[in-house]
Coordinates of C-alpha atoms and ligand atoms in Angstrom, one line a residue:
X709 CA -9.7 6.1 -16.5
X710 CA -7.2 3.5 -14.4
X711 CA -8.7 2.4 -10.8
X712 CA -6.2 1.9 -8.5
X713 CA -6.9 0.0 -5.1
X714 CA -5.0 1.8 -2.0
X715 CA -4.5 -0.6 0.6
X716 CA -3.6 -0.4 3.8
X717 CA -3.1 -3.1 6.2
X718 CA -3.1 -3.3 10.5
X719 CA -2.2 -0.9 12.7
X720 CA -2.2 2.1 9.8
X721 CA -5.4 2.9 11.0
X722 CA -3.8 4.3 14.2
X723 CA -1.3 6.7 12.4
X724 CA -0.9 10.0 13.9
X725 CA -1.5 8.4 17.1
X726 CA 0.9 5.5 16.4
X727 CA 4.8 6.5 16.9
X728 CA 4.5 9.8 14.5
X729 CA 8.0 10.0 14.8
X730 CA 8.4 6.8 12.6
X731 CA 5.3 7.3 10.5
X732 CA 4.8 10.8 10.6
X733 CA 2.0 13.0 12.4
X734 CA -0.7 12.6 9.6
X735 CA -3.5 10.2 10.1
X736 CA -4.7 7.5 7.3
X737 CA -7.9 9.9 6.6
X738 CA -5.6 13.4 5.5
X739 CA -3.3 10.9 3.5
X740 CA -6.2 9.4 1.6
X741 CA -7.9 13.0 1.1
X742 CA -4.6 14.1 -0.4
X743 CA -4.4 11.1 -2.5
X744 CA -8.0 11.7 -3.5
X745 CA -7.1 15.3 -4.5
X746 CA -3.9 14.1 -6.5
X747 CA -5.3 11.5 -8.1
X748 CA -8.1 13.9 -9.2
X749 CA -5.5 16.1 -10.7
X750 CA -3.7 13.0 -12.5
X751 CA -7.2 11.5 -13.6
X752 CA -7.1 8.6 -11.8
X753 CA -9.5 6.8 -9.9
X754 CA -8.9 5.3 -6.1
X755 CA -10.7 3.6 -4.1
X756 CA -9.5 3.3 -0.4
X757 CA -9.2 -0.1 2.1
X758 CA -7.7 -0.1 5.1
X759 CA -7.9 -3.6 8.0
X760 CA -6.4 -5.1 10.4
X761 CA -7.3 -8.5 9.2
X762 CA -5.5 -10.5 6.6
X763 CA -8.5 -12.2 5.6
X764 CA -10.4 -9.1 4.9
X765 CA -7.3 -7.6 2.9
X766 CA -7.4 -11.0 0.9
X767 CA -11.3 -10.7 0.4
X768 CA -11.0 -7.5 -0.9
X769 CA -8.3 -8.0 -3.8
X770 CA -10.5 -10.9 -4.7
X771 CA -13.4 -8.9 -4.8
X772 CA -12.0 -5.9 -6.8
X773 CA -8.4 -6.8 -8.0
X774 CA -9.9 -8.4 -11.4
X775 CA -11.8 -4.8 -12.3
X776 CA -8.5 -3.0 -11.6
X777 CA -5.7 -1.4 -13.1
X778 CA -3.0 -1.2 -10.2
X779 CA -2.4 -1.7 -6.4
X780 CA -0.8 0.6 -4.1
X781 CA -0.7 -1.4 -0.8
X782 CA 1.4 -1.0 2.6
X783 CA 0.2 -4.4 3.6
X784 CA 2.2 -3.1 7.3
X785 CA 3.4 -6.6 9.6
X786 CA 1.9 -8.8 6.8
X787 CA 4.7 -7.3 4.3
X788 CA 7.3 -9.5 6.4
X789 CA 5.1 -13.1 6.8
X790 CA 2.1 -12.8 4.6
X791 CA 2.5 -15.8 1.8
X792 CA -1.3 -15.0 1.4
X793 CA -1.2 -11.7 0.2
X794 CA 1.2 -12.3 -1.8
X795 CA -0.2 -14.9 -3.3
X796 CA -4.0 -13.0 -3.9
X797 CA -1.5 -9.9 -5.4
X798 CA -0.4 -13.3 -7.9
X799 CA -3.9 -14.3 -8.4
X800 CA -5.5 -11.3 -9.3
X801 CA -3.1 -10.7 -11.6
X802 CA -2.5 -6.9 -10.4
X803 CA 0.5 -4.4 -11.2
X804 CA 1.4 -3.7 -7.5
X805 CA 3.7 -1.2 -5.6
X806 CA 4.7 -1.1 -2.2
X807 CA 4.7 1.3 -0.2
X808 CA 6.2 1.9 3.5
X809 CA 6.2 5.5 5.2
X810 CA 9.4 4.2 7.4
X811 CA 12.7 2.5 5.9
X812 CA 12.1 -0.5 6.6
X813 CA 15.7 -1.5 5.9
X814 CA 16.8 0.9 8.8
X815 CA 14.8 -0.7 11.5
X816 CA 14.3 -4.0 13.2
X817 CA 16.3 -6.8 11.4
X818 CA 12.8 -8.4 10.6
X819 CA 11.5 -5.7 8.9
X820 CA 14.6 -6.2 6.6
X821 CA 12.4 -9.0 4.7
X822 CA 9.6 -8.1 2.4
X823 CA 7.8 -11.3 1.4
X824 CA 5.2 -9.3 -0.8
X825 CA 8.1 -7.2 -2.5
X826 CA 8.8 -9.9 -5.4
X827 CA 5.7 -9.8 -6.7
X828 CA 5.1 -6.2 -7.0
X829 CA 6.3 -4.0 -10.1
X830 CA 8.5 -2.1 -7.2
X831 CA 8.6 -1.0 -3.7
X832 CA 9.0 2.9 -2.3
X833 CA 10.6 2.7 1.5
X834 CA 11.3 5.6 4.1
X835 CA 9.5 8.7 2.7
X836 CA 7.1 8.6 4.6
X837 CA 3.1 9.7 3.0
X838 CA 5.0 11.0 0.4
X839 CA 5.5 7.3 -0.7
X840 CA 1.9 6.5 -1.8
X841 CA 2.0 10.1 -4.0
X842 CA 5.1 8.6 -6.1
X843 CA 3.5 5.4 -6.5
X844 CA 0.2 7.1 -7.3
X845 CA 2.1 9.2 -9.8
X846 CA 3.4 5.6 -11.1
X847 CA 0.0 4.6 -12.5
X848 CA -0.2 8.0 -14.5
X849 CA 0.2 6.5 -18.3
X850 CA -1.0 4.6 -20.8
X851 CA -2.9 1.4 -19.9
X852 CA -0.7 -0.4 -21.9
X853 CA 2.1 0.7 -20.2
X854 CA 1.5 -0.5 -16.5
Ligands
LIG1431 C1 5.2 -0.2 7.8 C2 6.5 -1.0 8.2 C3 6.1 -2.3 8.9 O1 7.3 -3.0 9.3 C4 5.3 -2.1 10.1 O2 4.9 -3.3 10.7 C5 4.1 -1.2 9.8 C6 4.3 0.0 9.0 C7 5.6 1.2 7.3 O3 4.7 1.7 6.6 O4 6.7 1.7 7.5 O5 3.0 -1.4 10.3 O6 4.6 -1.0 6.8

């Protein structure tokens, strides 16, 4: 059975109470629990993190990227500055894909910029939870084919 990691970076904690209409009027918790059903349905295994520290999101690839299959992460301000993340993404040697419940490409000019982008397989913008159920449904085939 793949593992995929669902990460989460800062201030996604907050959504449903942060500016639902850009991100929607779920909160992190329902997203996860629909993840959690569609990933059962897909046979897929997911294990959730969510901070609001770089360092901690950093810890945690190094800690479980090596034992896992794929990487779904919305890193959130990090995407646009974080050389770090990008670089544990590099280092533990993970299939990754972005995700972004806004468009970034529609907003603020610095959101335009994704510094993690390069090193992930691909990047899903501006649909908003739906985003992490297309990447989810990414990771549904062979090993060998991620
Ligand atoms: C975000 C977009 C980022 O620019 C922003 O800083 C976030 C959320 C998104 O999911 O649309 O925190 O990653």
């Amino acid at each position: 059975m793949h593992r995929i990691l669902i990460v989460n970076g800062p201030n996604l904690n907050l959504l449903r109470q942060r500016e639902p209409e850009t991100y929607g009027s779920r909160s992190l918790d329902e997203i996860n629990e629909r993840l959690t059903a569609h990933a059962g349905q897909l046979g897929l295994d997911v294990s959730f993190f969510q901070s609001n520290s770089e360092g901690e999101i950093i810890d945690y690839l190094h800690r479980e990227g090596f034992e896992a299959d794929g990487l779904i992460i919305n890193p959130g301000a990090f995407t646009h500055y974080s050389y770090a993340i990008r670089d544990a993404i590099v280092a533990v040697n993970l299939c990754a894909v972005e995700v972004h419940l806004s468009n970034i490409y529609s907003r603020e000019e610095f959101r335009h910029k994704s510094v993690i982008a390069p090193v992930c397989r691909g990047h899903i913008v501006g649909f908003g939870a739906e985003g992490y159920i297309m990447a989810l449904s990414f990771f549904n085939k062979p090993k060998g084919d991620i």
